[in-house]
Amino acid sequence: MKIAVLPGDGIGPEVTAQAVKVLRALARDGLALEMEEAPIGGAGYDAAGDPLPEATLRLAQAADAVLLGAVGGPKYDTLARPLRPEQGLLRIRKELNLFANLRPARLYPELAEASTLRPEVVSGLDLMIVRELTGDLYFGEPRGIHLNAAGEREAYNTMRYAESEIRRVAHIGFQIAMKRGKKLCSVEKANVLETSELWREVVIEVAREYPEVALSHMYVDNAAMQLVRNPKQFDVILTGNIFGDILSDEASMLTGSIGMLGSASLDAASKGMYEPIHGSAPDIAGQDKANPLATILSAAMMLRYTFSHDEAANRIEAGVSKVLAKGLRTGDIVTPGCTLLGCAAMGDAVVAAL
Ligand code: NAD
């Protein structure tokens, strides 16, 4: 299992180092892992004048999976747009053809108080949003702003999906449902949009190949409501780019803590890039304060979804549960009566709990 490790900027290197520590501990127990690091984002610009240096891209292409920290920081905010750290991220996603974005929202019972919703609504929440990442309204042509016949400015975007694009992300959704609770809810707006009508038809076709998965359909407005009313009804939510963008942020807030959530972006062969959903947190960078659990849990996702190594993934997730059950916390999730740890000590605690 070849992993390209791209720590990035700010707290990226601190949190990535903890995930690498956990992976090394598994390697000592016999998991055949190879890891190599390269700079991306601001670090890429500093090293090679490019937020995605050629050597970094080659390493990522040659690897089976990529583990990424975070990119960006005030130091780079004045650079020309193509040189900005975020461009490195957008380019690597495109180069690796990562069209399926997986965002889990899992709430550990010990952290139920961190949510803005009542503990009984969210405690034990464990859902996965599978979002299409390279089509839909964000990429559809034609698009633009022009002067219309009446002489006023008019803007337009195109919601567009080819059935092959729907089919490949639907397969990923069903395959993930098979590894979880075998329930998939496809979210669209088929009562109003032709794009959604096609989406629903193709999802129903793909579902025939996964007879064990219970398929349901929901309109996006209802899904937004159900996510705060009764989020535990969901196992896997499959949806397009724009609806997924909005719903995945809503779902991540159910858990109340940005430092706990990982994510994955996959290609057709389940090669993936795994990263925490948070950014580079310049306000706490270099202070050993960051919560590394989102990155450690991203590494667990990598083992499960790219390497189909559920046992190792479960070990990491159980380790994180154990650490939380012991009352060990970083600053972002600490509550009275718990023990405050720094970033590195939290990584050590997970290794000890493995
Ligand atoms: P951010 O996620 O970096 O930080 C938001 C807040 O959450 C900050 O107060 C931060 O201290 C806190 N936080 C974030 N991660 C944490 C962790 N692991 N542990 C404890 N606290 C944590 O978002 P931002 O402040 O809007 O952006 C900062 C920089 O990160 C910007 O340059 C932005 O462009 C970049 N960014 C990168 C990514 C990415 O690499 N995928 C995503 C979002 C933002």
Coordinates of C-alpha atoms and ligand atoms in Angstrom, one line a residue:
M1 CA 0.0 0.0 0.0
K2 CA 1.8 3.1 -1.3
I3 CA 0.7 6.3 0.4
A4 CA 1.7 9.8 -0.7
V5 CA 1.7 12.1 2.4
L6 CA 1.2 15.8 1.6
P7 CA 1.2 17.7 4.9
G8 CA 0.6 21.2 3.5
D9 CA 0.5 24.3 5.6
G10 CA -0.4 25.6 9.1
I11 CA -1.6 22.8 11.3
G12 CA -1.4 20.4 8.3
P13 CA 2.1 19.1 9.2
E14 CA 1.2 18.7 12.9
V15 CA -2.0 16.7 12.3
T16 CA -0.5 14.7 9.5
A17 CA 2.4 13.7 11.6
Q18 CA 0.0 12.1 14.1
A19 CA -1.9 10.1 11.4
V20 CA 1.5 8.9 10.1
K21 CA 2.4 7.9 13.7
V22 CA -0.8 5.8 13.9
L23 CA -0.2 4.2 10.4
R24 CA 3.4 3.4 11.4
A25 CA 2.1 1.6 14.6
L26 CA -0.1 -0.5 12.3
A27 CA 2.8 -1.2 10.0
R28 CA 4.8 -2.5 13.0
D29 CA 2.0 -4.9 13.5
G30 CA 2.4 -6.2 10.0
L31 CA 0.4 -3.9 7.7
A32 CA 2.4 -3.4 4.5
L33 CA 2.5 0.4 4.2
E34 CA 5.0 2.6 2.4
M35 CA 4.8 6.3 2.9
E36 CA 6.6 9.2 1.2
E37 CA 6.1 12.9 1.8
A38 CA 6.0 15.9 -0.6
P39 CA 5.1 19.6 -0.3
I40 CA 1.7 21.0 -1.5
G41 CA 0.0 24.4 -1.2
G42 CA 2.0 27.2 0.4
A43 CA 4.8 24.6 1.2
G44 CA 4.8 23.7 -2.5
Y45 CA 5.1 27.3 -3.5
D46 CA 8.0 27.8 -1.0
A47 CA 9.8 24.7 -2.2
A48 CA 9.3 24.9 -5.9
G49 CA 7.4 28.1 -6.8
D50 CA 4.2 26.1 -7.5
P51 CA 1.3 25.0 -5.1
L52 CA 1.4 21.7 -6.9
P53 CA 5.0 20.9 -7.8
E54 CA 5.5 18.5 -10.6
A55 CA 7.3 16.0 -8.3
T56 CA 4.4 16.1 -5.8
L57 CA 1.9 15.4 -8.6
R58 CA 4.1 12.5 -9.8
L59 CA 4.3 11.0 -6.3
A60 CA 0.5 11.3 -5.9
Q61 CA -0.1 9.7 -9.3
A62 CA 2.2 6.8 -8.5
A63 CA 0.7 6.2 -5.0
D64 CA -2.4 4.1 -4.3
A65 CA -3.8 6.8 -1.9
V66 CA -3.0 10.3 -0.8
L67 CA -3.1 11.6 2.8
L68 CA -3.4 15.4 2.9
G69 CA -3.2 17.8 5.8
A70 CA -4.5 21.3 4.9
V71 CA -3.3 24.2 2.8
G72 CA -3.3 27.9 3.0
G73 CA -2.3 30.8 5.3
P74 CA -2.1 34.6 5.5
K75 CA 1.5 34.5 4.1
Y76 CA 0.1 33.4 0.7
D77 CA -3.0 35.5 0.5
T78 CA -1.3 38.1 -1.7
L79 CA 0.0 35.7 -4.3
A80 CA -1.5 35.8 -7.8
R81 CA -4.5 33.4 -8.0
P82 CA -2.7 30.5 -9.9
L83 CA 0.0 30.5 -7.3
R84 CA -2.3 30.4 -4.3
P85 CA -2.3 27.2 -2.1
E86 CA -6.0 26.3 -2.8
Q87 CA -5.1 26.0 -6.5
G88 CA -2.8 23.1 -5.6
L89 CA -5.8 21.3 -4.1
L90 CA -8.1 22.0 -7.0
R91 CA -5.5 20.8 -9.5
I92 CA -4.6 17.6 -7.7
R93 CA -8.3 16.7 -7.4
K94 CA -8.7 17.3 -11.1
E95 CA -5.5 15.5 -12.2
L96 CA -6.4 12.4 -10.1
N97 CA -10.0 12.5 -11.5
L98 CA -11.5 12.3 -8.1
F99 CA -15.2 12.5 -8.8
A100 CA -16.8 11.1 -5.7
N101 CA -16.5 13.0 -2.4
L102 CA -17.3 11.1 0.8
R103 CA -18.1 13.1 3.9
P104 CA -19.0 11.2 7.0
A105 CA -20.7 12.8 10.0
R106 CA -20.2 10.6 13.0
L107 CA -20.9 11.8 16.5
Y108 CA -19.1 10.0 19.3
P109 CA -21.5 9.7 22.3
E110 CA -18.9 11.4 24.5
L111 CA -19.1 14.5 22.4
A112 CA -22.8 14.8 22.1
E113 CA -22.7 18.1 24.1
A114 CA -20.7 19.7 21.4
S115 CA -23.6 19.7 18.9
T116 CA -26.1 22.6 18.7
L117 CA -28.9 20.0 18.5
R118 CA -30.2 18.1 21.5
P119 CA -28.0 15.1 22.5
E120 CA -30.8 12.6 22.0
V121 CA -31.2 13.7 18.4
V122 CA -27.5 13.4 17.5
S123 CA -25.9 11.0 19.9
G124 CA -24.7 8.0 18.0
L125 CA -25.2 9.7 14.6
D126 CA -23.2 7.9 11.9
L127 CA -24.0 8.9 8.3
M128 CA -22.1 9.3 5.1
I129 CA -22.7 11.8 2.3
V130 CA -21.5 10.7 -1.1
R131 CA -21.3 13.8 -3.3
E132 CA -20.6 14.0 -7.0
L133 CA -17.6 16.3 -7.3
T134 CA -16.8 17.1 -11.0
G135 CA -20.2 17.9 -12.7
D136 CA -23.5 19.6 -12.2
L137 CA -24.1 23.4 -11.9
Y138 CA -20.5 24.1 -10.9
F139 CA -19.0 22.9 -14.2
G140 CA -22.0 22.8 -16.6
E141 CA -21.7 24.9 -19.8
P142 CA -22.9 27.4 -21.0
R143 CA -22.4 29.8 -18.2
G144 CA -21.8 33.5 -18.0
I145 CA -23.1 37.0 -17.4
H146 CA -24.2 39.0 -20.4
L147 CA -26.5 41.9 -21.4
N148 CA -29.9 40.7 -22.4
A149 CA -32.2 42.1 -25.0
A150 CA -33.7 44.6 -22.4
G151 CA -30.2 45.9 -21.8
E152 CA -29.9 44.6 -18.3
R153 CA -27.2 42.1 -17.0
E154 CA -28.4 38.5 -16.9
A155 CA -26.5 35.6 -15.4
Y156 CA -26.9 31.9 -16.1
N157 CA -25.4 28.5 -15.2
T158 CA -26.3 25.1 -16.5
M159 CA -27.2 22.1 -14.4
R160 CA -26.1 19.2 -16.4
Y161 CA -25.3 15.5 -15.9
A162 CA -24.4 12.8 -18.4
E163 CA -25.8 9.4 -17.3
S164 CA -22.2 7.9 -17.1
E165 CA -21.4 10.6 -14.5
I166 CA -24.4 9.6 -12.5
R167 CA -23.8 5.9 -12.9
R168 CA -20.1 6.0 -11.7
V169 CA -20.9 7.9 -8.5
A170 CA -24.0 5.8 -7.8
H171 CA -21.8 2.7 -7.9
I172 CA -19.5 4.2 -5.3
G173 CA -22.5 5.1 -3.2
F174 CA -23.9 1.6 -3.3
Q175 CA -20.5 0.0 -2.7
I176 CA -20.1 2.2 0.4
A177 CA -23.6 1.3 1.6
M178 CA -22.6 -2.3 1.3
K179 CA -19.7 -1.7 3.7
R180 CA -22.0 0.1 6.1
G181 CA -25.7 -0.2 7.0
K182 CA -27.0 -1.2 3.5
K183 CA -29.3 1.8 3.2
L184 CA -29.0 4.5 0.5
C185 CA -31.1 7.6 0.2
S186 CA -30.7 9.4 -3.2
V187 CA -31.3 13.1 -2.9
E188 CA -32.4 15.3 -5.8
K189 CA -35.3 17.5 -6.9
A190 CA -36.9 15.3 -9.5
N191 CA -40.3 17.0 -9.1
V192 CA -38.9 20.2 -10.8
L193 CA -35.6 19.4 -12.5
E194 CA -34.9 17.2 -15.6
T195 CA -31.3 16.7 -14.4
S196 CA -32.8 15.2 -11.2
E197 CA -35.3 13.1 -13.2
L198 CA -32.4 11.4 -15.1
W199 CA -30.4 11.2 -11.8
R200 CA -33.3 9.2 -10.2
E201 CA -33.7 6.9 -13.3
V202 CA -30.0 6.0 -13.4
V203 CA -29.8 5.5 -9.6
I204 CA -32.7 3.0 -9.9
E205 CA -30.9 1.2 -12.7
V206 CA -27.7 0.9 -10.7
A207 CA -29.6 -0.2 -7.6
R208 CA -30.5 -3.5 -9.5
E209 CA -26.9 -4.6 -9.1
Y210 CA -27.1 -4.1 -5.3
P211 CA -30.2 -6.0 -4.3
E212 CA -29.1 -6.0 -0.6
V213 CA -29.1 -2.2 -0.4
A214 CA -32.5 -0.6 0.5
L215 CA -32.9 2.4 -1.8
S216 CA -35.0 5.5 -1.0
H217 CA -35.4 8.9 -2.7
M218 CA -35.8 12.2 -1.1
Y219 CA -36.2 15.8 -2.4
V220 CA -33.4 18.0 -1.4
D221 CA -35.6 20.5 0.5
N222 CA -37.0 17.7 2.6
A223 CA -33.5 16.2 3.1
A224 CA -32.2 19.5 4.5
M225 CA -35.1 19.4 7.0
Q226 CA -34.8 15.7 7.9
L227 CA -31.1 16.2 8.6
V228 CA -31.9 18.5 11.6
R229 CA -35.2 16.8 12.5
N230 CA -34.0 13.2 12.6
P231 CA -30.5 12.7 11.2
K232 CA -30.2 9.2 12.5
Q233 CA -32.6 7.9 9.9
F234 CA -29.8 8.1 7.3
D235 CA -27.0 5.7 6.5
V236 CA -25.6 6.8 3.1
I237 CA -26.9 9.9 1.3
L238 CA -26.1 10.0 -2.4
T239 CA -26.4 13.3 -4.2
G240 CA -25.1 15.7 -6.9
N241 CA -22.5 18.4 -6.6
I242 CA -24.4 21.4 -5.5
F243 CA -26.9 19.7 -3.2
G244 CA -24.0 17.7 -1.7
D245 CA -22.0 20.8 -1.1
I246 CA -24.8 22.3 1.0
L247 CA -26.0 19.1 2.8
S248 CA -22.5 18.0 3.7
D249 CA -21.7 21.2 5.5
E250 CA -25.1 21.0 7.3
A251 CA -24.4 17.4 8.3
S252 CA -20.9 18.1 9.5
M253 CA -22.2 20.8 11.9
L254 CA -24.5 18.2 13.5
T255 CA -21.5 16.9 15.1
G256 CA -20.4 20.3 16.3
S257 CA -16.7 19.8 15.9
I258 CA -14.6 20.5 12.8
G259 CA -11.6 18.8 14.3
M260 CA -13.2 15.4 14.3
L261 CA -14.3 14.9 10.7
G262 CA -12.3 13.3 7.8
S263 CA -13.2 13.1 4.2
A264 CA -12.3 11.2 1.0
S265 CA -12.3 11.9 -2.7
L266 CA -12.3 8.8 -4.9
D267 CA -11.7 7.9 -8.5
A268 CA -13.3 5.0 -10.5
A269 CA -10.7 2.6 -9.1
S270 CA -11.2 3.7 -5.5
K271 CA -7.9 5.4 -5.5
G272 CA -8.4 8.3 -3.1
M273 CA -7.3 11.4 -1.5
Y274 CA -8.0 11.6 2.3
E275 CA -8.1 14.8 4.3
P276 CA -9.7 16.4 7.3
I277 CA -12.5 18.8 6.5
H278 CA -10.9 21.7 8.4
G279 CA -8.4 24.1 7.0
S280 CA -4.9 25.1 8.1
A281 CA -6.0 27.0 11.2
P282 CA -3.3 29.7 11.1
D283 CA -4.5 31.0 14.5
I284 CA -3.2 27.8 16.3
A285 CA -0.5 26.6 13.9
G286 CA 2.8 25.6 15.4
Q287 CA 1.4 25.6 19.0
D288 CA 0.7 21.9 19.4
K289 CA -3.0 22.7 20.0
A290 CA -4.7 21.2 16.9
N291 CA -7.0 18.2 17.1
P292 CA -5.4 15.5 15.0
L293 CA -8.4 13.1 15.2
A294 CA -10.0 14.3 11.9
T295 CA -6.7 13.4 10.1
I296 CA -6.3 10.1 12.0
L297 CA -9.9 9.2 11.1
S298 CA -9.2 10.1 7.4
A299 CA -6.4 7.5 7.5
A300 CA -8.9 5.0 8.8
M301 CA -11.2 5.9 5.8
M302 CA -8.2 5.3 3.5
L303 CA -7.7 1.8 4.9
R304 CA -11.4 1.0 4.5
Y305 CA -12.2 2.6 1.1
T306 CA -9.0 2.3 -0.9
F307 CA -7.3 -0.7 0.7
S308 CA -10.5 -2.6 1.8
H309 CA -8.7 -3.2 5.1
D310 CA -11.7 -3.0 7.4
E311 CA -9.9 -4.6 10.3
A312 CA -7.2 -1.9 10.4
A313 CA -9.8 0.9 9.9
N314 CA -11.9 -0.5 12.8
R315 CA -8.8 -0.6 15.0
I316 CA -8.1 3.1 14.5
E317 CA -11.7 4.0 15.0
A318 CA -11.9 1.9 18.2
G319 CA -8.7 3.6 19.3
V320 CA -10.2 7.0 18.9
S321 CA -13.4 5.9 20.8
K322 CA -11.3 4.6 23.6
V323 CA -9.3 7.8 23.9
L324 CA -12.5 9.9 24.1
A325 CA -14.0 7.5 26.6
K326 CA -11.0 8.1 28.8
G327 CA -11.8 11.8 28.8
L328 CA -8.8 12.8 26.8
R329 CA -9.5 15.9 24.7
T330 CA -7.7 18.6 22.6
G331 CA -8.7 22.2 23.3
D332 CA -11.5 22.4 20.6
I333 CA -13.5 19.6 22.2
V334 CA -12.5 19.9 25.9
T335 CA -15.3 20.1 28.5
P336 CA -15.0 20.4 32.3
G337 CA -13.7 17.2 34.0
C338 CA -11.7 16.1 30.9
T339 CA -7.9 16.0 30.5
L340 CA -6.5 18.5 28.0
L341 CA -3.9 17.2 25.6
G342 CA -1.8 18.7 22.9
C343 CA -1.7 17.5 19.3
A344 CA 1.3 15.2 19.6
A345 CA 0.1 13.8 22.9
M346 CA -3.3 13.0 21.4
G347 CA -1.5 11.1 18.6
D348 CA 0.4 9.2 21.2
A349 CA -2.8 8.4 23.1
V350 CA -4.4 6.9 20.0
V351 CA -1.3 4.8 19.3
A352 CA -1.4 3.6 22.9
A353 CA -5.1 2.8 22.5
L354 CA -4.7 0.7 19.3
Ligands
NAD1 P1 -10.0 26.5 9.4 O1 -10.7 25.3 9.3 O2 -8.6 26.5 9.2 O3 -10.2 27.1 10.9 C1 -11.5 27.5 11.4 C2 -11.5 27.5 13.0 O4 -11.4 26.2 13.4 C3 -10.2 28.2 13.5 O5 -10.5 28.9 14.7 C4 -9.3 27.0 13.8 O6 -8.4 27.2 14.9 C5 -10.3 25.9 14.2 N1 -9.8 24.6 13.8 C6 -9.7 24.1 12.5 N2 -9.2 22.9 12.6 C7 -8.9 22.6 13.8 C8 -8.3 21.5 14.5 N3 -7.9 20.4 13.8 N4 -8.2 21.5 15.8 C9 -8.6 22.6 16.5 N5 -9.1 23.7 16.0 C10 -9.3 23.7 14.6 O7 -10.7 27.6 8.5 P2 -10.4 29.1 8.1 O8 -9.8 29.8 9.3 O9 -11.5 29.6 7.4 O10 -9.2 29.0 7.0 C11 -7.8 29.1 7.4 C12 -6.9 28.7 6.2 O11 -7.2 27.4 5.8 C13 -7.2 29.6 4.9 O12 -6.0 29.8 4.3 C14 -8.1 28.7 4.1 O13 -8.0 29.0 2.7 C15 -7.6 27.3 4.4 N6 -8.5 26.2 4.2 C16 -8.0 25.1 3.7 C17 -8.8 24.0 3.5 C18 -8.1 22.7 3.0 O14 -6.9 22.6 2.9 N7 -8.9 21.7 2.6 C19 -10.1 24.0 3.9 C20 -10.6 25.2 4.5 C21 -9.8 26.3 4.6

